[in-house]
Structures are given as structure tokens and as C-alpha cells.
Coordinates of N, CA and C in Angstrom, one line a residue:
M10 N -31.7 17.6 50.6 CA -32.3 17.4 51.6 C -33.3 16.7 52.1
Y11 N -34.0 15.7 53.4 CA -34.9 15.5 53.6 C -35.7 16.4 54.5
T12 N -37.3 16.3 54.8 CA -37.9 16.6 56.0 C -38.8 16.2 56.2
N13 N -39.2 16.2 57.1 CA -40.6 15.2 58.1 C -42.0 15.7 57.6
R14 N -43.2 15.2 57.4 CA -44.5 15.6 57.8 C -44.6 15.4 58.8
T15 N -44.1 14.3 59.4 CA -44.7 13.9 61.2 C -44.3 13.5 61.6
S16 N -44.1 13.0 62.7 CA -43.6 12.3 63.8 C -42.8 11.4 63.0
S17 N -43.0 10.3 62.4 CA -42.9 8.5 61.7 C -42.5 9.3 60.0
I18 N -41.7 9.1 60.1 CA -40.9 9.7 59.2 C -41.5 9.6 57.4
S19 N -41.9 10.7 57.4 CA -42.4 10.4 55.8 C -42.0 11.6 55.1
V20 N -41.3 10.7 54.8 CA -40.3 11.4 54.1 C -40.2 12.4 52.6
I21 N -40.5 13.8 52.2 CA -40.2 14.3 50.9 C -39.2 15.3 50.8
N22 N -39.4 15.5 49.6 CA -37.5 15.8 48.9 C -38.4 17.3 48.9
N23 N -37.4 18.5 48.6 CA -37.5 19.8 48.2 C -39.5 20.4 47.2
D24 N -39.1 18.6 46.5 CA -39.6 20.0 44.9 C -41.2 18.8 45.3
N25 N -41.4 18.1 46.7 CA -42.7 18.0 47.4 C -43.1 17.1 46.7
H26 N -42.0 15.4 46.4 CA -41.8 14.0 45.7 C -41.6 13.8 46.6
E27 N -42.7 12.0 46.5 CA -42.3 11.6 48.2 C -40.9 10.7 47.3
I28 N -40.2 10.1 48.1 CA -39.0 8.9 48.1 C -38.3 8.5 49.1
L29 N -38.1 7.3 48.4 CA -37.8 6.5 49.4 C -35.9 6.7 50.4
P30 N -36.2 6.5 51.9 CA -35.1 6.4 53.2 C -33.2 5.9 52.0
K31 N -32.9 6.5 52.2 CA -31.2 6.2 51.2 C -29.9 5.5 52.1
S32 N -30.8 5.4 53.4 CA -30.2 4.6 53.4 C -30.1 3.7 55.1
D33 N -29.7 2.6 55.3 CA -29.8 1.7 56.2 C -30.3 2.8 58.2
T34 N -29.7 4.2 58.0 CA -30.1 4.6 59.2 C -31.3 5.4 59.2
Q35 N -31.6 5.9 57.7 CA -32.6 6.5 57.9 C -34.4 5.3 57.8
W36 N -33.7 4.7 57.5 CA -35.1 3.0 57.4 C -35.2 2.5 58.7
K37 N -34.0 3.1 59.9 CA -33.9 2.4 61.2 C -34.9 3.2 62.0
E38 N -34.8 4.9 61.5 CA -35.1 5.7 61.8 C -36.6 5.5 61.7
H39 N -36.8 5.3 60.6 CA -38.9 5.2 60.6 C -39.4 3.9 61.2
E40 N -38.0 3.1 61.1 CA -39.3 2.0 62.1 C -39.4 2.1 63.6
Q41 N -37.9 2.6 64.2 CA -38.3 2.9 66.0 C -40.0 4.5 65.7
N42 N -39.9 5.3 64.7 CA -40.9 6.0 65.3 C -42.5 5.4 64.5
V43 N -41.7 4.2 63.6 CA -44.1 3.4 63.6 C -43.2 2.4 65.3
S44 N -42.6 2.4 65.8 CA -42.9 1.5 66.7 C -43.0 1.9 67.8
H45 N -43.1 3.5 68.2 CA -43.0 4.6 68.8 C -44.2 4.8 68.9
D46 N -44.6 5.1 67.5 CA -46.7 5.1 67.1 C -47.6 4.2 68.1
F47 N -46.9 3.4 67.6 CA -47.9 2.2 68.1 C -47.8 2.1 69.8
D48 N -47.0 2.1 70.1 CA -46.1 2.4 71.8 C -47.7 3.7 72.2
S49 N -48.2 4.4 71.4 CA -48.6 6.0 71.8 C -50.5 5.7 71.9
S50 N -50.3 4.6 71.3 CA -51.8 4.4 71.1 C -52.5 3.9 72.5
D51 N -54.2 3.5 72.4 CA -54.4 2.3 73.1 C -53.6 1.3 73.9
G52 N -52.6 0.8 74.2 CA -52.1 -0.6 73.9 C -52.9 -0.6 75.2
N53 N -52.5 -0.1 76.2 CA -53.3 -0.2 78.0 C -54.6 -1.3 78.3
D54 N -55.5 -0.6 77.2 CA -56.4 -0.4 77.4 C -56.4 -2.7 76.9
I55 N -56.2 -3.0 76.6 CA -55.8 -4.4 76.5 C -55.0 -4.9 76.6
S56 N -54.7 -6.6 77.3 CA -53.8 -7.6 77.7 C -52.4 -7.1 77.1
D57 N -51.6 -7.6 77.9 CA -50.0 -7.5 77.1 C -50.3 -8.4 76.1
E58 N -51.3 -9.1 76.2 CA -50.1 -10.7 75.3 C -51.1 -10.6 74.2
S59 N -52.8 -9.2 73.5 CA -53.0 -9.6 73.0 C -52.2 -7.9 72.3
Y60 N -52.0 -7.4 73.3 CA -51.4 -6.1 72.5 C -49.5 -6.3 71.4
Q61 N -49.3 -7.2 72.5 CA -48.3 -7.8 71.9 C -48.3 -8.3 70.4
I62 N -49.0 -9.1 70.3 CA -49.7 -10.1 69.2 C -50.5 -9.1 67.9
N63 N -50.7 -7.4 68.5 CA -51.4 -6.7 67.8 C -50.5 -6.0 67.1
K64 N -49.8 -5.4 68.1 CA -48.5 -4.7 68.1 C -47.4 -5.6 66.1
R65 N -46.7 -7.2 67.0 CA -46.7 -7.8 65.8 C -47.0 -7.8 64.6
R66 N -48.3 -7.6 64.6 CA -48.9 -8.2 63.6 C -49.2 -6.5 62.9
H67 N -49.9 -5.6 63.0 CA -49.0 -3.6 62.8 C -47.8 -3.5 62.2
M68 N -47.0 -3.8 63.1 CA -45.9 -3.4 62.6 C -45.5 -4.0 61.1
A69 N -45.6 -5.7 60.4 CA -45.6 -6.9 59.8 C -46.8 -5.8 58.5
R70 N -47.5 -4.9 59.4 CA -49.1 -4.5 58.4 C -48.1 -3.3 56.9
Q71 N -47.6 -2.5 58.5 CA -45.9 -2.1 58.1 C -45.2 -1.8 57.0
H72 N -44.9 -2.7 57.7 CA -43.4 -2.7 56.7 C -44.2 -3.7 55.7
R73 N -44.8 -4.3 55.4 CA -45.8 -4.6 53.6 C -46.0 -3.7 52.8
L74 N -46.6 -2.7 53.3 CA -47.1 -1.3 52.9 C -46.1 -0.6 52.9
N75 N -44.3 -0.5 53.1 CA -43.3 0.1 52.4 C -42.6 -0.9 51.8
G76 N -43.0 -2.1 51.6 CA -41.7 -2.5 51.0 C -43.2 -3.1 49.5
N77 N -44.2 -2.3 49.7 CA -45.5 -2.0 48.0 C -44.4 -1.0 47.4
T78 N -44.3 0.4 48.8 CA -44.1 1.4 48.1 C -42.5 1.3 47.0
A79 N -41.1 0.7 48.1 CA -40.0 0.2 47.8 C -40.5 -0.8 45.8
F80 N -41.1 -1.6 46.0 CA -41.6 -2.2 44.6 C -42.4 -0.8 43.6
Y81 N -43.0 0.2 44.2 CA -43.4 0.9 42.7 C -42.4 1.5 42.3
S82 N -41.3 1.8 43.1 CA -39.8 2.7 43.0 C -38.6 2.2 43.0
D83 N -39.1 0.5 41.8 CA -38.7 -0.2 41.0 C -37.1 -0.8 41.9
D84 N -37.5 -0.7 43.5 CA -35.8 -0.8 44.4 C -36.5 -2.1 44.5
Y85 N -36.4 -3.3 43.9 CA -37.7 -4.6 44.0 C -36.5 -5.3 45.2
Q86 N -34.8 -4.8 45.5 CA -34.0 -5.3 46.2 C -35.2 -5.2 47.8
Q87 N -34.7 -3.9 47.9 CA -35.3 -3.4 49.4 C -36.6 -3.7 49.3
S88 N -37.8 -4.4 48.2 CA -39.2 -4.4 49.0 C -39.0 -5.7 49.6
I89 N -37.9 -7.0 49.1 CA -38.0 -8.3 49.3 C -37.5 -8.0 50.3
D90 N -36.5 -7.2 50.8 CA -36.2 -7.3 52.1 C -37.6 -6.6 53.6
L91 N -37.8 -6.0 53.2 CA -38.9 -5.4 53.7 C -39.9 -5.9 54.0
Y92 N -40.2 -7.2 52.3 CA -41.2 -7.9 53.0 C -41.6 -9.3 53.6
T93 N -39.6 -9.3 54.1 CA -39.1 -10.6 54.3 C -39.2 -10.0 56.1
K94 N -39.2 -8.3 56.7 CA -39.3 -8.2 57.5 C -40.6 -8.6 58.5
S95 N -41.8 -8.2 57.3 CA -43.5 -8.1 57.5 C -43.4 -9.6 57.3
L96 N -43.0 -11.1 57.7 CA -43.0 -12.3 57.0 C -42.5 -12.8 58.4
S97 N -41.4 -11.9 58.8 CA -41.2 -12.7 60.2 C -41.7 -12.1 61.3
L98 N -43.1 -11.1 61.3 CA -43.2 -11.0 62.1 C -45.5 -11.8 62.2
D99 N -46.1 -11.4 61.1 CA -46.0 -11.9 60.2 C -46.8 -12.3 58.9
E100 N -47.1 -13.8 58.9 CA -47.6 -15.4 57.5 C -48.4 -14.5 57.3
N101 N -48.5 -13.4 56.3 CA -49.5 -12.8 55.4 C -49.8 -13.2 54.2
I102 N -51.0 -13.8 53.8 CA -50.5 -14.1 52.3 C -50.5 -12.8 51.3
F103 N -50.8 -11.2 51.5 CA -50.7 -10.9 50.4 C -48.8 -10.7 50.5
T104 N -48.2 -10.9 51.9 CA -47.1 -10.3 51.9 C -46.0 -10.9 50.9
Y105 N -46.9 -12.8 51.6 CA -45.9 -14.0 50.4 C -45.9 -13.9 48.8
Y106 N -47.8 -12.9 48.1 CA -47.7 -12.7 47.5 C -47.1 -12.1 46.8
N107 N -46.7 -10.5 47.3 CA -46.1 -9.9 46.4 C -44.9 -9.9 47.2
R108 N -43.8 -9.8 47.3 CA -42.3 -10.8 47.6 C -42.4 -11.5 46.5
A109 N -43.4 -12.5 46.0 CA -43.6 -13.2 45.5 C -42.6 -12.6 43.8
I110 N -43.2 -11.8 43.7 CA -44.0 -10.8 42.2 C -42.1 -10.6 42.0
A111 N -41.8 -9.7 43.6 CA -40.9 -8.6 43.9 C -39.8 -9.4 43.4
Y112 N -39.6 -11.0 43.6 CA -38.8 -12.2 43.1 C -38.5 -12.1 41.7
F113 N -39.5 -12.2 41.5 CA -40.1 -12.0 39.5 C -39.3 -11.2 39.1
K114 N -39.7 -9.6 39.3 CA -38.8 -9.1 38.6 C -37.1 -8.8 38.6
L115 N -36.5 -9.8 39.8 CA -34.9 -9.7 40.4 C -35.1 -11.2 39.0
N116 N -35.7 -12.2 38.1 CA -35.6 -13.2 37.6 C -35.4 -14.1 38.5
D117 N -36.0 -14.3 39.8 CA -35.0 -15.6 40.5 C -36.9 -16.3 40.6
Y118 N -36.9 -16.9 39.6 CA -38.2 -17.2 39.6 C -38.5 -18.9 40.4
N119 N -37.5 -19.8 41.3 CA -37.1 -20.3 41.4 C -37.9 -19.7 43.7
A120 N -37.5 -19.2 43.7 CA -38.0 -17.7 44.5 C -38.7 -17.4 45.5
S121 N -39.7 -16.8 43.5 CA -40.9 -17.0 43.3 C -41.7 -18.4 43.6
I122 N -41.8 -18.9 42.8 CA -42.5 -20.8 42.6 C -42.5 -20.7 43.9
Q123 N -41.5 -21.0 44.7 CA -41.7 -21.3 46.3 C -42.6 -20.5 47.1
D124 N -42.7 -18.6 47.6 CA -43.3 -18.2 47.2 C -45.3 -18.3 47.0
C125 N -45.2 -18.9 46.2 CA -46.8 -18.8 46.0 C -46.8 -20.7 45.7
F126 N -45.7 -21.3 46.8 CA -46.4 -22.4 47.4 C -46.4 -21.9 48.8
Q127 N -46.2 -20.7 49.5 CA -46.9 -20.3 50.9 C -47.8 -20.0 50.3
V128 N -48.5 -19.4 49.6 CA -50.0 -18.5 49.5 C -50.7 -19.8 49.4
L129 N -49.7 -20.7 48.0 CA -51.1 -21.5 47.9 C -51.5 -23.0 49.5
K130 N -50.5 -22.6 50.1 CA -50.8 -23.1 51.2 C -52.0 -22.6 52.1
I131 N -52.0 -21.1 52.2 CA -53.2 -21.5 53.3 C -54.1 -20.7 52.3
N132 N -54.1 -20.5 50.7 CA -55.6 -20.0 49.9 C -54.9 -21.7 48.8
P133 N -55.0 -22.7 49.2 CA -55.3 -23.1 47.0 C -56.0 -22.0 46.3
A134 N -57.0 -22.1 46.0 CA -58.3 -21.4 45.0 C -57.5 -20.3 44.8
H135 N -55.9 -19.9 45.0 CA -55.6 -18.7 44.9 C -55.4 -17.7 43.5
I136 N -56.1 -17.6 42.7 CA -56.1 -17.7 41.5 C -54.8 -17.4 40.8
T137 N -54.7 -16.1 41.5 CA -53.3 -14.8 40.4 C -51.8 -16.2 40.6
A138 N -51.4 -16.4 41.9 CA -50.5 -17.8 42.6 C -50.6 -18.4 41.4
L139 N -51.2 -19.2 41.6 CA -50.9 -20.9 40.7 C -51.1 -20.0 39.2
Y140 N -52.1 -19.1 38.6 CA -51.8 -18.6 37.3 C -50.2 -18.0 37.5
H141 N -49.3 -17.7 38.2 CA -48.2 -16.8 38.4 C -47.0 -17.7 38.5
R142 N -47.1 -18.4 39.9 CA -46.6 -20.0 39.1 C -46.5 -21.1 38.0
A143 N -47.5 -20.5 37.5 CA -47.6 -21.8 36.4 C -46.8 -21.1 35.3
L144 N -46.7 -19.0 35.3 CA -45.7 -18.5 34.4 C -44.1 -19.0 34.8
C145 N -43.4 -19.2 36.1 CA -42.8 -19.2 36.7 C -41.9 -20.9 35.9
Y146 N -43.4 -21.4 36.5 CA -42.7 -23.2 35.8 C -42.8 -23.0 34.4
C147 N -42.8 -22.3 33.2 CA -43.1 -22.5 31.5 C -41.9 -21.2 31.3
I148 N -40.9 -20.5 32.6 CA -40.4 -19.7 32.2 C -38.9 -20.9 31.8
N149 N -39.2 -21.9 33.2 CA -38.1 -23.3 33.8 C -38.0 -23.8 32.8
Q150 N -39.4 -23.8 32.2 CA -39.2 -24.9 30.5 C -39.6 -26.3 32.0
Q151 N -40.5 -26.4 32.8 CA -41.1 -27.1 33.9 C -42.4 -26.6 33.7
Y152 N -43.2 -27.7 31.9 CA -44.5 -27.4 31.1 C -45.5 -27.8 32.0
D153 N -44.8 -29.6 32.8 CA -46.2 -30.2 32.8 C -46.4 -29.5 34.4
E154 N -45.1 -29.0 34.8 CA -46.1 -28.2 36.7 C -47.1 -26.5 35.7
G155 N -46.6 -26.1 34.7 CA -47.2 -25.3 34.8 C -48.8 -25.6 34.3
Q156 N -49.1 -27.1 33.3 CA -49.9 -27.4 32.7 C -51.2 -27.0 34.4
R157 N -49.8 -28.3 34.8 CA -51.0 -28.7 36.4 C -51.6 -27.9 36.2
D158 N -50.8 -26.5 37.1 CA -51.6 -25.6 37.4 C -52.6 -25.0 36.5
L159 N -52.5 -24.5 35.7 CA -53.3 -23.9 34.8 C -54.7 -24.5 34.5
E160 N -54.0 -25.6 34.7 CA -56.0 -26.5 34.3 C -56.6 -26.7 35.8
Y161 N -55.3 -27.2 36.8 CA -56.5 -26.6 38.2 C -56.8 -25.1 38.6
L162 N -56.1 -24.5 37.6 CA -57.3 -23.1 37.8 C -58.1 -22.7 37.4
L163 N -58.2 -24.1 36.1 CA -59.5 -23.5 35.7 C -60.4 -24.1 35.7
T164 N -60.6 -25.2 36.7 CA -61.5 -25.8 36.9 C -62.3 -24.9 38.9
I165 N -61.4 -23.6 38.6 CA -61.8 -22.6 38.9 C -62.9 -22.0 39.0
D166 N -61.8 -21.2 38.1 CA -61.9 -19.8 36.7 C -61.7 -20.1 35.3
S167 N -63.0 -21.0 35.2 CA -63.4 -21.9 33.2 C -63.4 -20.7 32.6
D168 N -63.8 -19.7 32.9 CA -63.7 -18.1 31.3 C -61.5 -17.1 31.9
N169 N -61.1 -17.7 32.6 CA -60.2 -16.8 32.8 C -58.9 -17.2 31.6
F170 N -59.1 -15.4 30.8 CA -58.1 -15.8 29.0 C -57.2 -16.5 29.3
E171 N -56.3 -15.9 30.2 CA -55.1 -14.9 30.5 C -54.3 -17.3 30.7
A172 N -55.5 -17.4 31.4 CA -55.3 -19.3 31.9 C -54.6 -20.2 30.6
Q173 N -56.2 -19.3 29.9 CA -56.9 -20.7 28.6 C -55.6 -20.6 27.5
H174 N -55.2 -19.4 27.4 CA -53.8 -19.1 26.2 C -53.3 -19.9 26.3
L175 N -52.9 -19.4 27.5 CA -50.8 -19.6 28.1 C -51.0 -21.2 28.8
L176 N -52.0 -21.6 28.9 CA -52.3 -23.9 28.6 C -52.5 -23.8 27.3
N177 N -52.9 -23.6 25.9 CA -53.3 -24.1 24.7 C -51.9 -23.8 24.2
R178 N -50.6 -23.1 24.7 CA -49.9 -22.7 24.3 C -48.8 -23.9 24.8
I179 N -48.5 -24.3 25.8 CA -47.9 -25.0 26.4 C -47.9 -26.4 25.7
I180 N -49.3 -27.3 25.8 CA -49.8 -28.2 25.3 C -49.3 -28.2 24.0
L181 N -49.5 -27.0 22.7 CA -48.8 -27.3 21.7 C -47.1 -27.3 21.9
M182 N -46.5 -26.6 22.7 CA -45.4 -27.0 22.7 C -44.9 -28.4 22.9
K183 N -45.6 -29.2 23.8 CA -45.6 -30.8 24.6 C -45.5 -31.2 22.8
K184 N -47.0 -30.7 21.9 CA -47.1 -31.8 21.2 C -45.9 -31.4 19.7
T185 N -45.5 -30.0 19.7 CA -44.5 -29.8 18.6 C -43.4 -28.4 18.8
P186 N -42.2 -28.9 19.7 CA -41.6 -28.8 20.6 C -40.7 -28.0 19.0
S187 N -41.0 -27.8 18.2 CA -39.9 -26.7 16.6 C -39.1 -25.4 17.5
N188 N -38.1 -25.2 16.6 CA -37.9 -24.3 17.2 C -38.9 -23.4 16.7
H189 N -39.6 -23.4 16.3 CA -41.2 -22.0 16.1 C -41.9 -21.7 16.8
E190 N -42.0 -23.0 17.7 CA -42.6 -23.0 18.9 C -42.5 -22.7 19.9
V191 N -40.9 -22.8 20.1 CA -40.3 -22.6 21.4 C -39.7 -20.8 21.8
I192 N -40.0 -20.3 19.9 CA -39.9 -18.8 19.8 C -40.6 -18.3 20.4
N193 N -42.4 -19.1 19.7 CA -43.6 -18.3 20.4 C -43.7 -18.4 21.6
M194 N -43.1 -19.5 22.2 CA -43.4 -19.7 23.7 C -42.7 -18.3 24.1
Q195 N -40.8 -18.6 23.7 CA -40.9 -17.0 24.3 C -40.9 -15.8 24.0
S196 N -41.7 -15.8 22.9 CA -42.6 -14.8 23.4 C -43.8 -14.1 23.9
I197 N -44.1 -15.2 24.3 CA -45.7 -14.8 24.6 C -44.8 -14.7 26.5
I198 N -43.8 -15.2 26.8 CA -43.7 -15.2 28.1 C -43.1 -14.3 28.6
K199 N -42.2 -13.3 27.3 CA -41.6 -12.2 27.4 C -42.8 -11.1 27.6
S200 N -43.8 -11.5 26.8 CA -45.5 -10.4 27.2 C -45.5 -10.3 28.4
L201 N -46.5 -11.5 28.8 CA -46.9 -11.9 30.1 C -45.9 -11.8 31.2
K202 N -44.5 -11.6 31.1 CA -44.0 -10.3 32.1 C -43.8 -9.8 32.6
D203 N -44.6 -8.9 31.4 CA -44.7 -7.6 31.2 C -45.6 -6.9 31.7
T204 N -46.4 -7.7 31.7 CA -48.3 -7.4 31.9 C -49.0 -7.6 33.3
S205 N -48.5 -9.3 33.6 CA -49.1 -9.9 34.8 C -48.3 -10.1 35.9
M206 N -47.4 -8.4 36.4 CA -46.8 -8.4 37.4 C -47.8 -7.1 38.6
H207 N -48.6 -7.7 39.2 CA -49.1 -6.3 40.7 C -49.9 -6.9 41.8
L208 N -48.8 -5.6 42.3 CA -49.2 -6.6 43.9 C -50.4 -6.7 44.1
E209 N -50.8 -7.2 45.8 CA -52.6 -7.1 46.4 C -52.2 -7.0 47.4
D210 N -53.2 -6.4 48.2 CA -53.4 -6.1 49.6 C -55.0 -5.7 49.4
E211 N -55.5 -5.8 51.0 CA -56.4 -6.2 51.3 C -57.7 -6.0 50.4
H212 N -58.4 -5.1 50.0 CA -59.2 -5.2 49.3 C -59.8 -5.2 48.0
I213 N -58.7 -6.8 48.0 CA -58.5 -7.1 46.5 C -59.0 -8.5 47.1
N214 N -60.3 -8.9 46.1 CA -60.9 -10.8 45.9 C -60.8 -10.9 45.4
Y215 N -59.4 -12.2 45.5 CA -58.7 -12.4 44.4 C -59.6 -14.1 43.7
N216 N -60.8 -13.9 44.7 CA -61.1 -15.3 43.9 C -62.5 -14.9 43.6
T217 N -62.4 -14.0 42.1 CA -63.1 -14.3 41.5 C -62.9 -14.3 39.8
A218 N -63.4 -14.5 39.4 CA -62.9 -14.2 37.5 C -62.6 -13.3 37.2
S219 N -62.5 -12.0 38.1 CA -62.2 -11.4 37.1 C -60.8 -10.6 38.4
S220 N -60.7 -11.6 38.4 CA -59.8 -11.5 39.5 C -58.4 -10.1 39.2
M221 N -57.7 -10.9 37.6 CA -56.5 -10.1 37.0 C -56.7 -8.8 36.8
D222 N -58.0 -8.8 36.2 CA -58.1 -7.7 36.4 C -57.9 -6.4 37.1
M223 N -58.5 -7.5 38.4 CA -58.7 -7.0 39.5 C -57.4 -6.3 39.7
N224 N -56.4 -6.9 39.4 CA -54.8 -6.3 40.0 C -54.7 -5.7 39.5
I225 N -54.5 -5.1 38.1 CA -54.4 -3.6 37.3 C -55.0 -2.6 38.3
A226 N -56.7 -3.1 38.4 CA -56.7 -1.4 38.7 C -56.4 -0.9 40.0
F227 N -55.9 -2.0 40.9 CA -55.0 -2.1 42.0 C -53.7 -0.8 41.8
Y228 N -53.0 -2.0 40.7 CA -51.6 -1.5 40.6 C -51.9 0.7 40.2
E229 N -52.9 0.7 39.1 CA -53.4 1.8 39.1 C -53.4 2.8 40.1
N230 N -54.6 2.4 40.3 CA -54.9 3.5 41.4 C -53.6 3.3 42.5
A231 N -53.0 2.0 43.0 CA -51.1 2.7 43.9 C -50.7 3.7 43.2
N232 N -50.2 3.7 41.5 CA -49.6 4.7 41.3 C -49.9 5.4 41.3
S233 N -51.1 5.9 41.6 CA -51.9 7.3 40.8 C -51.5 7.3 42.5
D234 N -52.0 6.3 43.7 CA -51.5 7.6 45.1 C -49.9 7.5 44.9
H235 N -49.7 7.0 44.7 CA -47.8 7.3 45.0 C -48.0 8.6 44.1
D236 N -47.9 9.5 42.8 CA -47.8 10.2 42.1 C -48.5 11.3 42.8
N237 N -49.0 11.1 44.3 CA -49.4 12.4 44.2 C -49.0 12.6 46.3
H238 N -48.1 13.6 46.0 CA -47.7 14.4 47.2 C -47.9 14.3 48.2
N239 N -49.4 14.3 48.4 CA -49.8 14.9 49.6 C -50.2 13.1 50.3
I240 N -50.1 12.3 49.2 CA -50.1 10.4 50.5 C -48.6 10.1 50.6
D241 N -49.2 10.3 52.0 CA -48.4 9.1 52.8 C -47.4 8.2 52.6
P242 N -46.1 8.3 51.9 CA -45.8 7.0 50.9 C -45.3 5.6 52.0
F243 N -45.5 5.6 53.0 CA -44.7 5.0 54.3 C -46.9 4.5 55.1
H244 N -47.5 5.0 55.2 CA -49.0 4.9 55.1 C -48.9 5.2 57.0
T245 N -48.7 6.3 57.5 CA -47.7 6.4 58.8 C -49.3 6.6 59.2
S246 N -50.7 8.3 58.6 CA -51.4 8.3 58.8 C -52.6 7.4 59.5
S247 N -51.9 5.7 58.8 CA -53.4 4.7 59.3 C -51.9 4.1 60.2
L248 N -52.0 4.6 61.1 CA -51.0 3.4 62.2 C -51.5 3.0 63.6
N249 N -52.8 4.1 64.1 CA -53.2 3.4 65.1 C -54.9 3.1 64.5
E250 N -54.9 2.4 63.1 CA -56.2 2.0 62.7 C -56.0 0.6 62.3
Y251 N -57.2 0.1 62.9 CA -57.5 -1.6 62.9 C -58.5 -1.9 61.9
D252 N -58.3 -2.6 62.3 CA -60.4 -3.6 61.0 C -59.5 -4.5 61.2
D253 N -60.3 -6.0 60.5 CA -59.7 -7.5 61.0 C -59.6 -8.0 59.6
E254 N -59.3 -6.6 58.9 CA -59.3 -7.5 57.2 C -57.0 -6.9 57.1
D255 N -57.2 -6.4 58.4 CA -55.8 -6.7 58.2 C -54.6 -7.9 59.1
I256 N -55.6 -8.1 59.4 CA -55.5 -8.8 60.6 C -55.0 -10.6 60.0
A257 N -56.2 -10.8 59.6 CA -56.1 -12.1 59.6 C -56.2 -12.7 57.6
L258 N -56.0 -14.1 57.8 CA -55.0 -15.1 57.1 C -55.8 -15.4 55.7
G259 N -55.3 -16.2 54.4 CA -56.7 -16.7 54.1 C -57.4 -16.0 53.0
D260 N -58.7 -15.8 52.9 CA -59.8 -15.3 52.3 C -60.0 -14.0 52.9
E261 N -59.4 -13.1 52.0 CA -60.1 -12.0 53.2 C -61.3 -10.9 52.2

């Protein structure tokens, strides 16, 4: 049985645990209510063109946040669908990156690489996208491409231990492609797959040497929020709040 906490579907079950809508109808109802909440705000105070642009961006952000909720519920296909809806409204760097991570979780490494390309078109110095694309290349045994990404990453962040370690293994693998090194590389990749998949959002500055650690901090904070039943899983409480970093692309 589902109950609504607000007019914009914030769904909880009888145990006060947040859950995702289970059907297309419930998702559609949620999206309609999100749009209605936006239309009920102060849209008359700005020009119609600006209003429509802001509405698209706001709806895009809502889809991205819902995609994050689906991701943390291990519903990776649903998160991809929501990120794709978001991108149809606003090509946001965070959405591309998060969708790349979701594709990775479904072992679609080529699609993940393509989304990393989109991230790097917006910000060529995006450290985690460079690292993630290099990891995908390694999984695909495209070691030359992976090496190039890691070498470029290290020109931006020379103290990045994870990138240097993976680069060293690639170089060794290319020099001595023995069965032993193949097994070592597979083991390293498996370990990295389990530890490097974290989402990003506006408040993270990923152009610093500690950016990968900050991803981990965000992941822990997001999981903490998700476990708190007083938190709206669809972030409907912030539907009428705006700030510049929600809208701007690139270095946020």
C-alpha cells in the first residue's frame, strides 16, 4: 500500500521506508505532479521564454535526482532511463557522468565510454571521467587508449595514486603479456569495479587532487540520506529552489 507525504508523490511504505514507484503509471503521476508544482511557483514574474528554459532545466534536474535514487536502489536500468529523460531536457555534465556509471554497472562498457566522451567534451579536465573511461578501456583490453587517458589525467593530478597504479599495471601488461599478468590485470579491474563507482552532483569539485576521495564522501552521504526516512527520495521539497550551480554546465 502506498501513501503520499506531499502533493508531489513522495512514496513511502507502511514501515516508513522510502521505495521507488513500481509501475510506469506511478512514475508518470510523479512527473505530472512535479510539473504542476513548478507551474504553481512564481513563473509569472519572468518572461515566458525564460520560464520555459528554467522549467526544462528544473525538470531535468528532478529526473537526474530521481535517477540517483534509482541507482542507489540498485535499479540501474531505471536510473539510465531517468538520466536519459534528463538529458533530453538539459545536457548536464553530472547526468552524463552518472549515466556512464549506471551503464558500467550493467556491463555496457561501450555506452559508458561514450558518456565519458560527452563529459570530457564539456570539461576535458574531468578527472573521474578520465579515470573511469581508462578503466572501461582496460576492461575492453584497449590498453593504448586507457594509457593515454591515465597519462593525461596525471598531467592534471600528478599525485593521483589510483591512476598511477592502474597505469603501471597497463605498462607492465603491455611489456610482458603473460598469463600471470593477465590474471593480475583481471584481478585489479575486478577490485576497481567494486570500489570506483560513485555518483557526482553539483556540490562536488572534481577538478582537485582529492576528487576521487570526494566521490566516496558523496556516496556515503547519499546513502546516509537514503536510509533516513525523513528525507524525500524524489527531492520534491526543493522543487521551487534555484541556484546558479543547478543550471550551469561545465565547471560547477
